[in-house]
PDB file of C-alpha atoms and ligand atoms in Angstrom:
ATOM      1  CA  MET D 158    -102.044 -18.535   6.587  1.00  0.00           C
ATOM      2  CA  ALA D 159    -100.863 -17.256  10.829  1.00  0.00           C
ATOM      3  CA  MET D 160     -98.903 -20.319  11.672  1.00  0.00           C
ATOM      4  CA  LYS D 161     -97.686 -19.426  15.143  1.00  0.00           C
ATOM      5  CA  GLY D 162     -93.461 -18.772  14.796  1.00  0.00           C
ATOM      6  CA  TYR D 163     -93.545 -20.422  11.606  1.00  0.00           C
ATOM      7  CA  LYS D 164     -93.289 -17.789   8.415  1.00  0.00           C
ATOM      8  CA  TYR D 165     -94.462 -20.636   5.278  1.00  0.00           C
ATOM      9  CA  PRO D 166     -96.675 -23.291   6.688  1.00  0.00           C
ATOM     10  CA  GLY D 167     -94.286 -25.558   4.603  1.00  0.00           C
ATOM     11  CA  GLU D 168     -91.605 -24.807   7.607  1.00  0.00           C
ATOM     12  CA  VAL D 169     -94.044 -26.812  10.363  1.00  0.00           C
ATOM     13  CA  PRO D 170     -91.936 -29.702  11.574  1.00  0.00           C
ATOM     14  CA  TRP D 171     -93.957 -32.517  11.040  1.00  0.00           C
ATOM     15  CA  ASN D 172     -94.781 -33.247  14.421  1.00  0.00           C
ATOM     16  CA  ASP D 173     -96.486 -29.841  14.988  1.00  0.00           C
ATOM     17  CA  ILE D 174     -99.209 -30.067  12.162  1.00  0.00           C
ATOM     18  CA  GLU D 175    -102.337 -30.390  13.225  1.00  0.00           C
ATOM     19  CA  LEU D 176    -104.184 -33.370  12.384  1.00  0.00           C
ATOM     20  CA  GLY D 177    -106.236 -33.699   9.275  1.00  0.00           C
ATOM     21  CA  ALA D 178    -107.499 -35.978   7.267  1.00  0.00           C
ATOM     22  CA  ILE D 179    -107.571 -35.862   2.712  1.00  0.00           C
ATOM     23  CA  VAL D 180    -110.466 -38.472   1.856  1.00  0.00           C
ATOM     24  CA  SER D 181    -109.539 -40.273  -2.306  1.00  0.00           C
ATOM     25  CA  GLU D 182    -109.649 -42.794  -5.045  1.00  0.00           C
ATOM     26  CA  PRO D 183    -106.093 -43.784  -5.008  1.00  0.00           C
ATOM     27  CA  GLY D 184    -104.230 -42.011  -8.358  1.00  0.00           C
ATOM     28  CA  SER D 185    -106.322 -38.860  -8.253  1.00  0.00           C
ATOM     29  CA  ALA D 186    -104.677 -36.360  -7.597  1.00  0.00           C
ATOM     30  CA  SER D 187    -103.430 -35.436 -10.860  1.00  0.00           C
ATOM     31  CA  PHE D 188    -107.335 -34.304 -11.970  1.00  0.00           C
ATOM     32  CA  LYS D 189    -107.972 -32.214  -8.822  1.00  0.00           C
ATOM     33  CA  ARG D 190    -107.698 -28.928  -8.335  1.00  0.00           C
ATOM     34  CA  THR D 191    -105.738 -29.372  -5.877  1.00  0.00           C
ATOM     35  CA  GLY D 192    -104.815 -25.219  -5.352  1.00  0.00           C
ATOM     36  CA  ASP D 193    -108.191 -24.699  -4.151  1.00  0.00           C
ATOM     37  CA  TRP D 194    -106.777 -24.865  -0.959  1.00  0.00           C
ATOM     38  CA  ARG D 195    -104.489 -22.000  -0.927  1.00  0.00           C
ATOM     39  CA  THR D 196    -104.816 -18.818   1.273  1.00  0.00           C
ATOM     40  CA  GLU D 197    -101.309 -18.332  -0.172  1.00  0.00           C
ATOM     41  CA  ARG D 198     -99.982 -17.825  -3.617  1.00  0.00           C
ATOM     42  CA  PRO D 199     -96.523 -18.280  -5.072  1.00  0.00           C
ATOM     43  CA  GLU D 200     -95.213 -14.813  -7.484  1.00  0.00           C
ATOM     44  CA  VAL D 201     -92.357 -14.549  -9.695  1.00  0.00           C
ATOM     45  CA  ASP D 202     -89.947 -11.492 -10.036  1.00  0.00           C
ATOM     46  CA  LYS D 203     -88.286 -11.909 -13.114  1.00  0.00           C
ATOM     47  CA  GLU D 204     -86.292  -9.671 -12.694  1.00  0.00           C
ATOM     48  CA  LYS D 205     -84.684 -11.559  -9.552  1.00  0.00           C
ATOM     49  CA  CYS D 206     -85.003 -14.029 -10.957  1.00  0.00           C
ATOM     50  CA  ILE D 207     -81.238 -16.244 -12.531  1.00  0.00           C
ATOM     51  CA  LYS D 208     -83.529 -19.430 -14.034  1.00  0.00           C
ATOM     52  CA  CYS D 209     -81.259 -22.135 -11.071  1.00  0.00           C
ATOM     53  CA  GLY D 210     -84.503 -24.696 -10.940  1.00  0.00           C
ATOM     54  CA  ILE D 211     -83.772 -25.168  -7.727  1.00  0.00           C
ATOM     55  CA  CYS D 212     -87.826 -24.156  -6.501  1.00  0.00           C
ATOM     56  CA  TRP D 213     -88.188 -26.494  -9.542  1.00  0.00           C
ATOM     57  CA  LEU D 214     -86.762 -29.556  -7.944  1.00  0.00           C
ATOM     58  CA  HIS D 215     -88.249 -29.276  -3.498  1.00  0.00           C
ATOM     59  CA  CYS D 216     -91.306 -28.581  -4.813  1.00  0.00           C
ATOM     60  CA  PRO D 217     -93.592 -30.938  -2.875  1.00  0.00           C
ATOM     61  CA  ASP D 218     -96.272 -30.826  -5.493  1.00  0.00           C
ATOM     62  CA  ALA D 219     -94.599 -30.700  -8.978  1.00  0.00           C
ATOM     63  CA  ALA D 220     -96.769 -27.634  -9.315  1.00  0.00           C
ATOM     64  CA  ILE D 221     -93.753 -25.601 -10.841  1.00  0.00           C
ATOM     65  CA  ILE D 222     -93.183 -25.686 -14.731  1.00  0.00           C
ATOM     66  CA  PRO D 223     -90.124 -25.183 -16.104  1.00  0.00           C
ATOM     67  CA  MET D 224     -90.983 -22.498 -19.384  1.00  0.00           C
ATOM     68  CA  ASP D 225     -89.607 -22.558 -22.656  1.00  0.00           C
ATOM     69  CA  ASP D 226     -87.733 -19.588 -22.422  1.00  0.00           C
ATOM     70  CA  GLY D 227     -85.927 -20.654 -19.397  1.00  0.00           C
ATOM     71  CA  TYR D 228     -87.811 -19.314 -16.282  1.00  0.00           C
ATOM     72  CA  PHE D 229     -89.794 -21.913 -13.860  1.00  0.00           C
ATOM     73  CA  LEU D 230     -93.383 -20.789 -12.617  1.00  0.00           C
ATOM     74  CA  PRO D 231     -96.183 -21.801 -10.415  1.00  0.00           C
ATOM     75  CA  GLU D 232     -99.215 -23.559 -11.973  1.00  0.00           C
ATOM     76  CA  LEU D 233    -101.808 -22.576  -9.485  1.00  0.00           C
ATOM     77  CA  TYR D 234    -103.970 -24.900 -10.728  1.00  0.00           C
ATOM     78  CA  TYR D 235    -101.752 -27.860  -7.852  1.00  0.00           C
ATOM     79  CA  CYS D 236    -100.225 -25.648  -6.176  1.00  0.00           C
ATOM     80  CA  LYS D 237    -100.540 -25.502  -2.446  1.00  0.00           C
ATOM     81  CA  GLY D 238     -99.137 -22.106  -1.345  1.00  0.00           C
ATOM     82  CA  CYS D 239     -96.632 -24.410   1.057  1.00  0.00           C
ATOM     83  CA  GLY D 240     -94.007 -21.620   0.706  1.00  0.00           C
ATOM     84  CA  ILE D 241     -90.895 -23.786   0.187  1.00  0.00           C
ATOM     85  CA  CYS D 242     -89.856 -22.420  -3.388  1.00  0.00           C
ATOM     86  CA  ALA D 243     -90.034 -18.704  -1.722  1.00  0.00           C
ATOM     87  CA  ALA D 244     -88.238 -20.354   1.480  1.00  0.00           C
ATOM     88  CA  VAL D 245     -85.001 -22.281  -1.434  1.00  0.00           C
ATOM     89  CA  CYS D 246     -85.224 -19.747  -3.835  1.00  0.00           C
ATOM     90  CA  PRO D 247     -81.534 -18.296  -3.418  1.00  0.00           C
ATOM     91  CA  THR D 248     -82.806 -14.709  -4.567  1.00  0.00           C
ATOM     92  CA  ASP D 249     -85.549 -14.047  -2.892  1.00  0.00           C
ATOM     93  CA  ALA D 250     -87.696 -14.347  -6.532  1.00  0.00           C
ATOM     94  CA  ILE D 251     -90.234 -15.173  -4.771  1.00  0.00           C
ATOM     95  CA  THR D 252     -92.788 -14.132  -2.903  1.00  0.00           C
ATOM     96  CA  MET D 253     -96.187 -15.263  -0.563  1.00  0.00           C
ATOM     97  CA  ILE D 254     -98.688 -13.572  -1.220  1.00  0.00           C
ATOM     98  CA  GLU D 255    -102.015 -13.364  -0.044  1.00  0.00           C
ATOM     99  CA  GLU D 256    -105.151 -15.588  -2.628  1.00  0.00           C
ATOM    100  CA  VAL D 257    -107.842 -13.291  -2.778  1.00  0.00           C
ATOM    101  CA  GLU D 258    -111.205 -14.595  -4.182  1.00  0.00           C
TER     102      GLU D 258
HETATM  103  S1  SF4 R 490     -85.212 -20.691  -6.651  1.00  0.00           S
HETATM  104 FE1  SF4 R 490     -85.450 -19.041  -7.837  1.00  0.00          FE
HETATM  105  S2  SF4 R 490     -83.749 -17.655  -9.111  1.00  0.00           S
HETATM  106 FE2  SF4 R 490     -84.211 -20.065  -9.288  1.00  0.00          FE
HETATM  107  S3  SF4 R 490     -85.427 -20.173 -10.829  1.00  0.00           S
HETATM  108 FE3  SF4 R 490     -86.347 -20.823  -8.891  1.00  0.00          FE
HETATM  109  S4  SF4 R 490     -87.640 -17.895  -8.508  1.00  0.00           S
HETATM  110 FE4  SF4 R 490     -85.699 -18.221 -10.291  1.00  0.00          FE
HETATM  111  S1  SF4 R 491     -95.986 -22.913  -2.446  1.00  0.00           S
HETATM  112 FE1  SF4 R 491     -94.690 -23.516  -3.986  1.00  0.00          FE
HETATM  113  S2  SF4 R 491     -93.852 -25.377  -3.391  1.00  0.00           S
HETATM  114 FE2  SF4 R 491     -94.807 -24.720  -2.355  1.00  0.00          FE
HETATM  115  S3  SF4 R 491     -97.302 -25.859  -3.787  1.00  0.00           S
HETATM  116 FE3  SF4 R 491     -96.739 -24.257  -4.158  1.00  0.00          FE
HETATM  117  S4  SF4 R 491     -95.314 -24.021  -6.164  1.00  0.00           S
HETATM  118 FE4  SF4 R 491     -95.074 -26.117  -4.903  1.00  0.00          FE
END
């Protein structure tokens, strides 16, 4: 996603976000496929991942899932591609890649 002056959509301060609206019934987030809005998606390089869970703590949509093997992987059904997980990862294990159909 090209946003002037910002690397990731998640870096845009609130007062620089363009106006928009979401119209839906209350409490509906868990069954809406919100990941369909995404233009980029996070890809985790397990070779670089140290299993610290910082991405999991910072994801605003709780779209990072702790796995049984200790890794933390994005659930693309809900991930909106904001890029926060990639920005906070201390080992650069997460890369945002362009979403393709
Ligand atoms: S923040 Fe980076 S290193 Fe830590 S668990 Fe997530 S992907 Fe792995
Ligand atoms: S890009 Fe990362 S932080 Fe943003 S919604 Fe997806 S998994 Fe969460």
